[in-house]
């Protein structure tokens, strides 16, 4: 426990598939906390678990416990009021990806999005705590996916890119959702992104209210979230196409 310690919790939203029933987007939400904000975040997660009546025997999730507007608004309000945490988002719009790219290769797709997310979080940690920060990265465990290949890929890519401060990393792991309360927050933050960029329901609406409620927590949102706080792929300007995007006159 030290002032320069950062814990990163990463969860995915959408799936990596390319079939007709697959999600239109695949992305990851990363929540960065230090010791102070981790304690506040755990209180917020427990508040929401209580509000939503989640039994102690299971984890809270966007999919199961935040199905309606009322609960989603509550989740964004409670999490959005946690001070001193940072959010990084990365997501890919599948219809914009070339066929034959990583879109058609679920494992490569996961690895690539995970790496881009990892880059963003290490830069965010250095920006926050300086070059001597110590970072513990905790990815959400994914069923039927060999995390060792992802860990190898990420480590190799980061080592080959001098811009990425991978020396901050103290041990990258994949953890099950019931290990840390903070992972449940990452799942809900992923839901806020999903609601904003993934048209759904009978009328294909998106709902940006939840994402905008936590916008101030996204890295660099005081200036512009693109690309360090919110990266759309394959082109980081794609997110600007959303009518709700709040950066007026954005040129990024
Ligand atoms: Zn902008």
PDB file of C-alpha atoms and ligand atoms in Angstrom:
ATOM      1  CA  UNK A   1       0.000   0.000   0.000  1.00  0.00           C
ATOM      2  CA  UNK A   2       1.535   3.231  -1.166  1.00  0.00           C
ATOM      3  CA  UNK A   3       0.463   6.541  -2.629  1.00  0.00           C
ATOM      4  CA  UNK A   4       1.772   5.525  -6.046  1.00  0.00           C
ATOM      5  CA  UNK A   5      -0.072   2.191  -6.203  1.00  0.00           C
ATOM      6  CA  UNK A   6      -2.724   1.787  -8.902  1.00  0.00           C
ATOM      7  CA  UNK A   7      -5.118  -1.111  -9.363  1.00  0.00           C
ATOM      8  CA  UNK A   8      -6.729  -1.571 -12.764  1.00  0.00           C
ATOM      9  CA  UNK A   9      -9.901  -3.621 -13.270  1.00  0.00           C
ATOM     10  CA  UNK A  10     -10.833  -4.410 -16.858  1.00  0.00           C
ATOM     11  CA  UNK A  11     -14.043  -5.960 -18.106  1.00  0.00           C
ATOM     12  CA  UNK A  12     -15.363  -6.578 -21.589  1.00  0.00           C
ATOM     13  CA  UNK A  13     -18.633  -5.689 -23.232  1.00  0.00           C
ATOM     14  CA  UNK A  14     -20.062  -7.396 -26.274  1.00  0.00           C
ATOM     15  CA  UNK A  15     -18.617 -10.521 -27.817  1.00  0.00           C
ATOM     16  CA  UNK A  16     -15.803 -11.204 -30.224  1.00  0.00           C
ATOM     17  CA  UNK A  17     -17.925 -13.087 -32.742  1.00  0.00           C
ATOM     18  CA  UNK A  18     -18.693 -12.042 -36.310  1.00  0.00           C
ATOM     19  CA  UNK A  19     -21.933 -13.948 -36.915  1.00  0.00           C
ATOM     20  CA  UNK A  20     -25.460 -12.529 -37.358  1.00  0.00           C
ATOM     21  CA  UNK A  21     -26.306 -12.870 -33.670  1.00  0.00           C
ATOM     22  CA  UNK A  22     -23.044 -11.331 -32.483  1.00  0.00           C
ATOM     23  CA  UNK A  23     -22.842  -7.911 -30.864  1.00  0.00           C
ATOM     24  CA  UNK A  24     -22.197  -4.880 -33.143  1.00  0.00           C
ATOM     25  CA  UNK A  25     -19.377  -3.738 -30.885  1.00  0.00           C
ATOM     26  CA  UNK A  26     -16.718  -5.342 -28.752  1.00  0.00           C
ATOM     27  CA  UNK A  27     -14.932  -3.296 -26.154  1.00  0.00           C
ATOM     28  CA  UNK A  28     -13.424  -3.033 -22.729  1.00  0.00           C
ATOM     29  CA  UNK A  29     -13.923  -0.749 -19.762  1.00  0.00           C
ATOM     30  CA  UNK A  30     -11.027  -0.176 -17.386  1.00  0.00           C
ATOM     31  CA  UNK A  31     -11.392   1.280 -13.897  1.00  0.00           C
ATOM     32  CA  UNK A  32      -8.227   2.629 -12.254  1.00  0.00           C
ATOM     33  CA  UNK A  33      -8.159   3.226  -8.525  1.00  0.00           C
ATOM     34  CA  UNK A  34      -5.600   3.996  -5.847  1.00  0.00           C
ATOM     35  CA  UNK A  35      -5.988   2.882  -2.245  1.00  0.00           C
ATOM     36  CA  UNK A  36      -8.268   5.789  -1.355  1.00  0.00           C
ATOM     37  CA  UNK A  37     -10.582   5.537  -4.322  1.00  0.00           C
ATOM     38  CA  UNK A  38     -10.613   1.727  -4.131  1.00  0.00           C
ATOM     39  CA  UNK A  39     -12.190   1.947  -0.675  1.00  0.00           C
ATOM     40  CA  UNK A  40     -14.772   4.456  -1.939  1.00  0.00           C
ATOM     41  CA  UNK A  41     -15.494   2.304  -4.981  1.00  0.00           C
ATOM     42  CA  UNK A  42     -16.061  -0.802  -2.859  1.00  0.00           C
ATOM     43  CA  UNK A  43     -18.555   1.161  -0.744  1.00  0.00           C
ATOM     44  CA  UNK A  44     -20.350   2.243  -3.936  1.00  0.00           C
ATOM     45  CA  UNK A  45     -20.507  -1.348  -5.220  1.00  0.00           C
ATOM     46  CA  UNK A  46     -21.906  -2.539  -1.917  1.00  0.00           C
ATOM     47  CA  UNK A  47     -24.453   0.305  -1.974  1.00  0.00           C
ATOM     48  CA  UNK A  48     -25.637  -0.801  -5.427  1.00  0.00           C
ATOM     49  CA  UNK A  49     -25.697  -4.455  -4.410  1.00  0.00           C
ATOM     50  CA  UNK A  50     -27.951  -3.434  -1.537  1.00  0.00           C
ATOM     51  CA  UNK A  51     -30.115  -1.151  -3.719  1.00  0.00           C
ATOM     52  CA  UNK A  52     -30.628  -3.891  -6.303  1.00  0.00           C
ATOM     53  CA  UNK A  53     -31.137  -6.671  -3.768  1.00  0.00           C
ATOM     54  CA  UNK A  54     -28.268  -8.793  -5.065  1.00  0.00           C
ATOM     55  CA  UNK A  55     -27.883 -11.893  -2.887  1.00  0.00           C
ATOM     56  CA  UNK A  56     -24.500 -12.431  -1.281  1.00  0.00           C
ATOM     57  CA  UNK A  57     -24.086 -15.662  -3.192  1.00  0.00           C
ATOM     58  CA  UNK A  58     -23.465 -14.043  -6.573  1.00  0.00           C
ATOM     59  CA  UNK A  59     -21.872 -11.079  -8.312  1.00  0.00           C
ATOM     60  CA  UNK A  60     -23.813  -8.046  -9.500  1.00  0.00           C
ATOM     61  CA  UNK A  61     -23.848  -7.509 -13.248  1.00  0.00           C
ATOM     62  CA  UNK A  62     -25.207  -5.102 -15.831  1.00  0.00           C
ATOM     63  CA  UNK A  63     -26.923  -7.942 -17.623  1.00  0.00           C
ATOM     64  CA  UNK A  64     -28.782  -9.311 -14.600  1.00  0.00           C
ATOM     65  CA  UNK A  65     -29.187  -6.404 -12.227  1.00  0.00           C
ATOM     66  CA  UNK A  66     -29.310  -3.236 -14.361  1.00  0.00           C
ATOM     67  CA  UNK A  67     -31.999  -4.086 -16.880  1.00  0.00           C
ATOM     68  CA  UNK A  68     -34.122  -0.940 -16.644  1.00  0.00           C
ATOM     69  CA  UNK A  69     -33.562   2.803 -16.848  1.00  0.00           C
ATOM     70  CA  UNK A  70     -34.163   3.353 -13.154  1.00  0.00           C
ATOM     71  CA  UNK A  71     -31.407   0.998 -12.072  1.00  0.00           C
ATOM     72  CA  UNK A  72     -29.012   2.129 -14.772  1.00  0.00           C
ATOM     73  CA  UNK A  73     -29.459   5.725 -13.744  1.00  0.00           C
ATOM     74  CA  UNK A  74     -28.876   4.756 -10.134  1.00  0.00           C
ATOM     75  CA  UNK A  75     -25.717   2.818 -11.015  1.00  0.00           C
ATOM     76  CA  UNK A  76     -24.301   5.767 -12.969  1.00  0.00           C
ATOM     77  CA  UNK A  77     -25.153   8.161 -10.147  1.00  0.00           C
ATOM     78  CA  UNK A  78     -23.572   6.096  -7.376  1.00  0.00           C
ATOM     79  CA  UNK A  79     -20.445   5.205  -9.371  1.00  0.00           C
ATOM     80  CA  UNK A  80     -20.183   8.686 -10.880  1.00  0.00           C
ATOM     81  CA  UNK A  81     -19.956  10.163  -7.383  1.00  0.00           C
ATOM     82  CA  UNK A  82     -16.904   8.082  -6.425  1.00  0.00           C
ATOM     83  CA  UNK A  83     -14.002  10.531  -6.246  1.00  0.00           C
ATOM     84  CA  UNK A  84     -10.501   9.897  -7.511  1.00  0.00           C
ATOM     85  CA  UNK A  85     -10.938   7.083  -9.976  1.00  0.00           C
ATOM     86  CA  UNK A  86     -10.103   7.040 -13.670  1.00  0.00           C
ATOM     87  CA  UNK A  87     -11.863   5.285 -16.541  1.00  0.00           C
ATOM     88  CA  UNK A  88     -10.433   4.212 -19.905  1.00  0.00           C
ATOM     89  CA  UNK A  89     -12.599   2.790 -22.687  1.00  0.00           C
ATOM     90  CA  UNK A  90     -11.647   1.012 -25.898  1.00  0.00           C
ATOM     91  CA  UNK A  91     -14.184  -0.397 -28.319  1.00  0.00           C
ATOM     92  CA  UNK A  92     -14.320  -1.650 -31.886  1.00  0.00           C
ATOM     93  CA  UNK A  93     -17.235  -1.186 -34.262  1.00  0.00           C
ATOM     94  CA  UNK A  94     -17.316  -4.474 -36.112  1.00  0.00           C
ATOM     95  CA  UNK A  95     -19.042  -3.174 -39.256  1.00  0.00           C
ATOM     96  CA  UNK A  96     -16.138  -0.744 -39.731  1.00  0.00           C
ATOM     97  CA  UNK A  97     -13.483  -3.427 -39.562  1.00  0.00           C
ATOM     98  CA  UNK A  98     -12.185  -4.955 -42.753  1.00  0.00           C
ATOM     99  CA  UNK A  99     -13.080  -8.540 -43.395  1.00  0.00           C
ATOM    100  CA  UNK A 100      -9.960 -10.593 -42.959  1.00  0.00           C
ATOM    101  CA  UNK A 101      -8.736  -8.332 -40.181  1.00  0.00           C
ATOM    102  CA  UNK A 102      -8.841  -9.441 -36.575  1.00  0.00           C
ATOM    103  CA  UNK A 103     -12.630  -9.206 -36.822  1.00  0.00           C
ATOM    104  CA  UNK A 104     -12.769 -12.782 -38.097  1.00  0.00           C
ATOM    105  CA  UNK A 105     -10.367 -14.151 -35.469  1.00  0.00           C
ATOM    106  CA  UNK A 106     -11.935 -14.097 -31.995  1.00  0.00           C
ATOM    107  CA  UNK A 107      -8.679 -14.713 -30.179  1.00  0.00           C
ATOM    108  CA  UNK A 108      -6.735 -12.050 -32.085  1.00  0.00           C
ATOM    109  CA  UNK A 109      -9.660  -9.682 -31.663  1.00  0.00           C
ATOM    110  CA  UNK A 110      -9.679 -10.138 -27.897  1.00  0.00           C
ATOM    111  CA  UNK A 111      -5.904  -9.825 -27.691  1.00  0.00           C
ATOM    112  CA  UNK A 112      -5.809  -6.652 -29.754  1.00  0.00           C
ATOM    113  CA  UNK A 113      -8.560  -4.879 -27.818  1.00  0.00           C
ATOM    114  CA  UNK A 114      -7.002  -6.041 -24.545  1.00  0.00           C
ATOM    115  CA  UNK A 115      -3.631  -4.644 -25.616  1.00  0.00           C
ATOM    116  CA  UNK A 116      -5.043  -1.269 -26.664  1.00  0.00           C
ATOM    117  CA  UNK A 117      -6.870  -1.091 -23.326  1.00  0.00           C
ATOM    118  CA  UNK A 118      -3.701  -2.043 -21.469  1.00  0.00           C
ATOM    119  CA  UNK A 119      -1.742   0.717 -23.239  1.00  0.00           C
ATOM    120  CA  UNK A 120      -4.358   3.298 -22.291  1.00  0.00           C
ATOM    121  CA  UNK A 121      -4.379   2.229 -18.650  1.00  0.00           C
ATOM    122  CA  UNK A 122      -0.593   2.305 -18.272  1.00  0.00           C
ATOM    123  CA  UNK A 123      -0.459   5.783 -19.776  1.00  0.00           C
ATOM    124  CA  UNK A 124      -3.295   6.846 -17.484  1.00  0.00           C
ATOM    125  CA  UNK A 125      -1.492   5.429 -14.439  1.00  0.00           C
ATOM    126  CA  UNK A 126       1.746   7.221 -15.309  1.00  0.00           C
ATOM    127  CA  UNK A 127      -0.136  10.446 -15.976  1.00  0.00           C
ATOM    128  CA  UNK A 128      -1.830  10.099 -12.589  1.00  0.00           C
ATOM    129  CA  UNK A 129       0.934   8.824 -10.298  1.00  0.00           C
ATOM    130  CA  UNK A 130       4.136   9.456 -12.242  1.00  0.00           C
ATOM    131  CA  UNK A 131       6.892   7.241 -13.621  1.00  0.00           C
ATOM    132  CA  UNK A 132       7.349   5.365 -10.353  1.00  0.00           C
ATOM    133  CA  UNK A 133       3.742   4.230 -10.105  1.00  0.00           C
ATOM    134  CA  UNK A 134       3.174   0.556  -9.370  1.00  0.00           C
ATOM    135  CA  UNK A 135       0.313  -0.989 -11.299  1.00  0.00           C
ATOM    136  CA  UNK A 136      -1.610  -4.211 -10.767  1.00  0.00           C
ATOM    137  CA  UNK A 137      -3.738  -5.076 -13.793  1.00  0.00           C
ATOM    138  CA  UNK A 138      -6.698  -7.390 -13.275  1.00  0.00           C
ATOM    139  CA  UNK A 139      -8.587  -8.493 -16.355  1.00  0.00           C
ATOM    140  CA  UNK A 140     -11.977 -10.155 -16.007  1.00  0.00           C
ATOM    141  CA  UNK A 141     -11.709 -13.875 -16.531  1.00  0.00           C
ATOM    142  CA  UNK A 142     -13.261 -15.034 -19.819  1.00  0.00           C
ATOM    143  CA  UNK A 143     -14.617 -18.523 -20.195  1.00  0.00           C
ATOM    144  CA  UNK A 144     -13.168 -20.684 -22.942  1.00  0.00           C
ATOM    145  CA  UNK A 145     -10.282 -18.309 -23.560  1.00  0.00           C
ATOM    146  CA  UNK A 146      -6.646 -19.117 -22.955  1.00  0.00           C
ATOM    147  CA  UNK A 147      -5.350 -16.086 -21.090  1.00  0.00           C
ATOM    148  CA  UNK A 148      -1.777 -17.241 -21.276  1.00  0.00           C
ATOM    149  CA  UNK A 149      -1.653 -16.448 -24.988  1.00  0.00           C
ATOM    150  CA  UNK A 150      -3.103 -12.996 -24.292  1.00  0.00           C
ATOM    151  CA  UNK A 151      -0.616 -12.370 -21.500  1.00  0.00           C
ATOM    152  CA  UNK A 152       2.209 -13.385 -23.839  1.00  0.00           C
ATOM    153  CA  UNK A 153       0.898 -11.188 -26.632  1.00  0.00           C
ATOM    154  CA  UNK A 154       0.443  -8.141 -24.403  1.00  0.00           C
ATOM    155  CA  UNK A 155       3.835  -8.542 -22.761  1.00  0.00           C
ATOM    156  CA  UNK A 156       5.614  -8.903 -26.106  1.00  0.00           C
ATOM    157  CA  UNK A 157       3.805  -5.976 -27.727  1.00  0.00           C
ATOM    158  CA  UNK A 158       4.384  -3.690 -24.756  1.00  0.00           C
ATOM    159  CA  UNK A 159       8.063  -4.609 -24.566  1.00  0.00           C
ATOM    160  CA  UNK A 160       8.458  -3.743 -28.244  1.00  0.00           C
ATOM    161  CA  UNK A 161       6.930  -0.296 -27.937  1.00  0.00           C
ATOM    162  CA  UNK A 162       9.130   2.200 -26.097  1.00  0.00           C
ATOM    163  CA  UNK A 163       6.170   4.526 -25.560  1.00  0.00           C
ATOM    164  CA  UNK A 164       4.408   2.050 -23.284  1.00  0.00           C
ATOM    165  CA  UNK A 165       5.562   2.264 -19.632  1.00  0.00           C
ATOM    166  CA  UNK A 166       5.259  -1.468 -19.007  1.00  0.00           C
ATOM    167  CA  UNK A 167       7.875  -1.270 -16.235  1.00  0.00           C
ATOM    168  CA  UNK A 168       5.033  -0.004 -14.012  1.00  0.00           C
ATOM    169  CA  UNK A 169       3.291  -3.376 -14.141  1.00  0.00           C
ATOM    170  CA  UNK A 170       3.578  -5.486 -10.989  1.00  0.00           C
ATOM    171  CA  UNK A 171       1.691  -8.534 -12.220  1.00  0.00           C
ATOM    172  CA  UNK A 172      -1.023  -8.852 -14.857  1.00  0.00           C
ATOM    173  CA  UNK A 173      -3.730 -11.364 -13.962  1.00  0.00           C
ATOM    174  CA  UNK A 174      -7.094 -12.659 -15.068  1.00  0.00           C
ATOM    175  CA  UNK A 175      -9.446 -12.879 -12.135  1.00  0.00           C
ATOM    176  CA  UNK A 176     -12.955 -14.206 -11.720  1.00  0.00           C
ATOM    177  CA  UNK A 177     -15.688 -11.636 -11.136  1.00  0.00           C
ATOM    178  CA  UNK A 178     -16.243 -12.675  -7.529  1.00  0.00           C
ATOM    179  CA  UNK A 179     -12.646 -12.019  -6.476  1.00  0.00           C
ATOM    180  CA  UNK A 180     -12.807  -8.203  -6.194  1.00  0.00           C
ATOM    181  CA  UNK A 181     -15.810  -5.921  -5.722  1.00  0.00           C
ATOM    182  CA  UNK A 182     -14.110  -3.498  -8.116  1.00  0.00           C
ATOM    183  CA  UNK A 183     -14.581  -5.973 -10.987  1.00  0.00           C
ATOM    184  CA  UNK A 184     -18.336  -5.576 -10.594  1.00  0.00           C
ATOM    185  CA  UNK A 185     -17.912  -1.837 -11.078  1.00  0.00           C
ATOM    186  CA  UNK A 186     -15.933  -2.439 -14.285  1.00  0.00           C
ATOM    187  CA  UNK A 187     -18.836  -4.539 -15.564  1.00  0.00           C
ATOM    188  CA  UNK A 188     -21.287  -1.682 -14.940  1.00  0.00           C
ATOM    189  CA  UNK A 189     -18.986   0.874 -16.569  1.00  0.00           C
ATOM    190  CA  UNK A 190     -18.896  -1.430 -19.584  1.00  0.00           C
ATOM    191  CA  UNK A 191     -22.696  -1.323 -19.543  1.00  0.00           C
ATOM    192  CA  UNK A 192     -22.700   2.482 -19.676  1.00  0.00           C
ATOM    193  CA  UNK A 193     -20.582   2.343 -22.839  1.00  0.00           C
ATOM    194  CA  UNK A 194     -22.734  -0.388 -24.301  1.00  0.00           C
ATOM    195  CA  UNK A 195     -25.930   1.605 -23.776  1.00  0.00           C
ATOM    196  CA  UNK A 196     -24.372   4.620 -25.526  1.00  0.00           C
ATOM    197  CA  UNK A 197     -22.931   2.953 -28.633  1.00  0.00           C
ATOM    198  CA  UNK A 198     -24.899  -0.238 -29.215  1.00  0.00           C
ATOM    199  CA  UNK A 199     -28.337   0.295 -30.790  1.00  0.00           C
ATOM    200  CA  UNK A 200     -30.800  -2.113 -29.218  1.00  0.00           C
ATOM    201  CA  UNK A 201     -34.444  -2.840 -28.528  1.00  0.00           C
ATOM    202  CA  UNK A 202     -37.438  -2.630 -30.839  1.00  0.00           C
ATOM    203  CA  UNK A 203     -36.481   0.825 -32.121  1.00  0.00           C
ATOM    204  CA  UNK A 204     -32.711   0.551 -32.118  1.00  0.00           C
ATOM    205  CA  UNK A 205     -32.136   3.379 -29.684  1.00  0.00           C
ATOM    206  CA  UNK A 206     -28.940   4.126 -27.864  1.00  0.00           C
ATOM    207  CA  UNK A 207     -28.884   5.805 -24.450  1.00  0.00           C
ATOM    208  CA  UNK A 208     -25.913   8.014 -23.586  1.00  0.00           C
ATOM    209  CA  UNK A 209     -27.208   9.339 -20.254  1.00  0.00           C
ATOM    210  CA  UNK A 210     -25.298   6.823 -18.135  1.00  0.00           C
ATOM    211  CA  UNK A 211     -22.005   7.336 -19.931  1.00  0.00           C
ATOM    212  CA  UNK A 212     -22.399  11.102 -19.752  1.00  0.00           C
ATOM    213  CA  UNK A 213     -23.146  10.861 -16.021  1.00  0.00           C
ATOM    214  CA  UNK A 214     -19.681   9.343 -15.471  1.00  0.00           C
ATOM    215  CA  UNK A 215     -17.986  11.363 -18.239  1.00  0.00           C
ATOM    216  CA  UNK A 216     -15.965  13.418 -15.741  1.00  0.00           C
ATOM    217  CA  UNK A 217     -14.240  10.179 -14.615  1.00  0.00           C
ATOM    218  CA  UNK A 218     -13.036   9.263 -18.102  1.00  0.00           C
ATOM    219  CA  UNK A 219      -9.398  10.030 -18.550  1.00  0.00           C
ATOM    220  CA  UNK A 220      -8.694  13.483 -19.985  1.00  0.00           C
ATOM    221  CA  UNK A 221     -12.380  14.410 -20.237  1.00  0.00           C
ATOM    222  CA  UNK A 222     -11.515  17.918 -19.045  1.00  0.00           C
ATOM    223  CA  UNK A 223      -9.911  18.394 -22.456  1.00  0.00           C
ATOM    224  CA  UNK A 224     -10.894  15.587 -24.851  1.00  0.00           C
ATOM    225  CA  UNK A 225     -11.350  11.896 -24.173  1.00  0.00           C
ATOM    226  CA  UNK A 226     -10.093  10.931 -27.660  1.00  0.00           C
ATOM    227  CA  UNK A 227      -8.061   8.774 -27.804  1.00  0.00           C
ATOM    228  CA  UNK A 228      -6.538   8.273 -24.345  1.00  0.00           C
ATOM    229  CA  UNK A 229      -9.797   7.995 -22.405  1.00  0.00           C
ATOM    230  CA  UNK A 230     -12.139   6.676 -25.059  1.00  0.00           C
ATOM    231  CA  UNK A 231     -10.785   5.011 -28.166  1.00  0.00           C
ATOM    232  CA  UNK A 232     -13.036   3.799 -30.948  1.00  0.00           C
ATOM    233  CA  UNK A 233     -11.583   1.432 -33.520  1.00  0.00           C
ATOM    234  CA  UNK A 234     -10.621   1.106 -36.294  1.00  0.00           C
ATOM    235  CA  UNK A 235     -10.704   4.910 -36.317  1.00  0.00           C
ATOM    236  CA  UNK A 236     -10.530   6.913 -33.105  1.00  0.00           C
ATOM    237  CA  UNK A 237     -12.785   9.596 -34.613  1.00  0.00           C
ATOM    238  CA  UNK A 238     -15.730   7.183 -35.058  1.00  0.00           C
ATOM    239  CA  UNK A 239     -17.079   7.945 -31.597  1.00  0.00           C
ATOM    240  CA  UNK A 240     -17.620  11.564 -32.698  1.00  0.00           C
ATOM    241  CA  UNK A 241     -20.399  10.399 -35.033  1.00  0.00           C
ATOM    242  CA  UNK A 242     -22.651   9.944 -32.028  1.00  0.00           C
ATOM    243  CA  UNK A 243     -24.998  12.911 -31.656  1.00  0.00           C
ATOM    244  CA  UNK A 244     -24.377  12.887 -27.915  1.00  0.00           C
ATOM    245  CA  UNK A 245     -20.591  13.236 -28.146  1.00  0.00           C
ATOM    246  CA  UNK A 246     -19.962  16.250 -25.906  1.00  0.00           C
ATOM    247  CA  UNK A 247     -16.696  17.614 -27.314  1.00  0.00           C
ATOM    248  CA  UNK A 248     -17.935  20.491 -29.488  1.00  0.00           C
ATOM    249  CA  UNK A 249     -15.833  21.223 -32.543  1.00  0.00           C
ATOM    250  CA  UNK A 250     -13.675  18.206 -31.824  1.00  0.00           C
ATOM    251  CA  UNK A 251     -10.862  17.680 -34.319  1.00  0.00           C
ATOM    252  CA  UNK A 252      -9.428  14.448 -32.910  1.00  0.00           C
TER     253      UNK A 252
HETATM  254 ZN1  LIG B   1     -12.498  16.191 -28.713  1.00  0.00          ZN
END
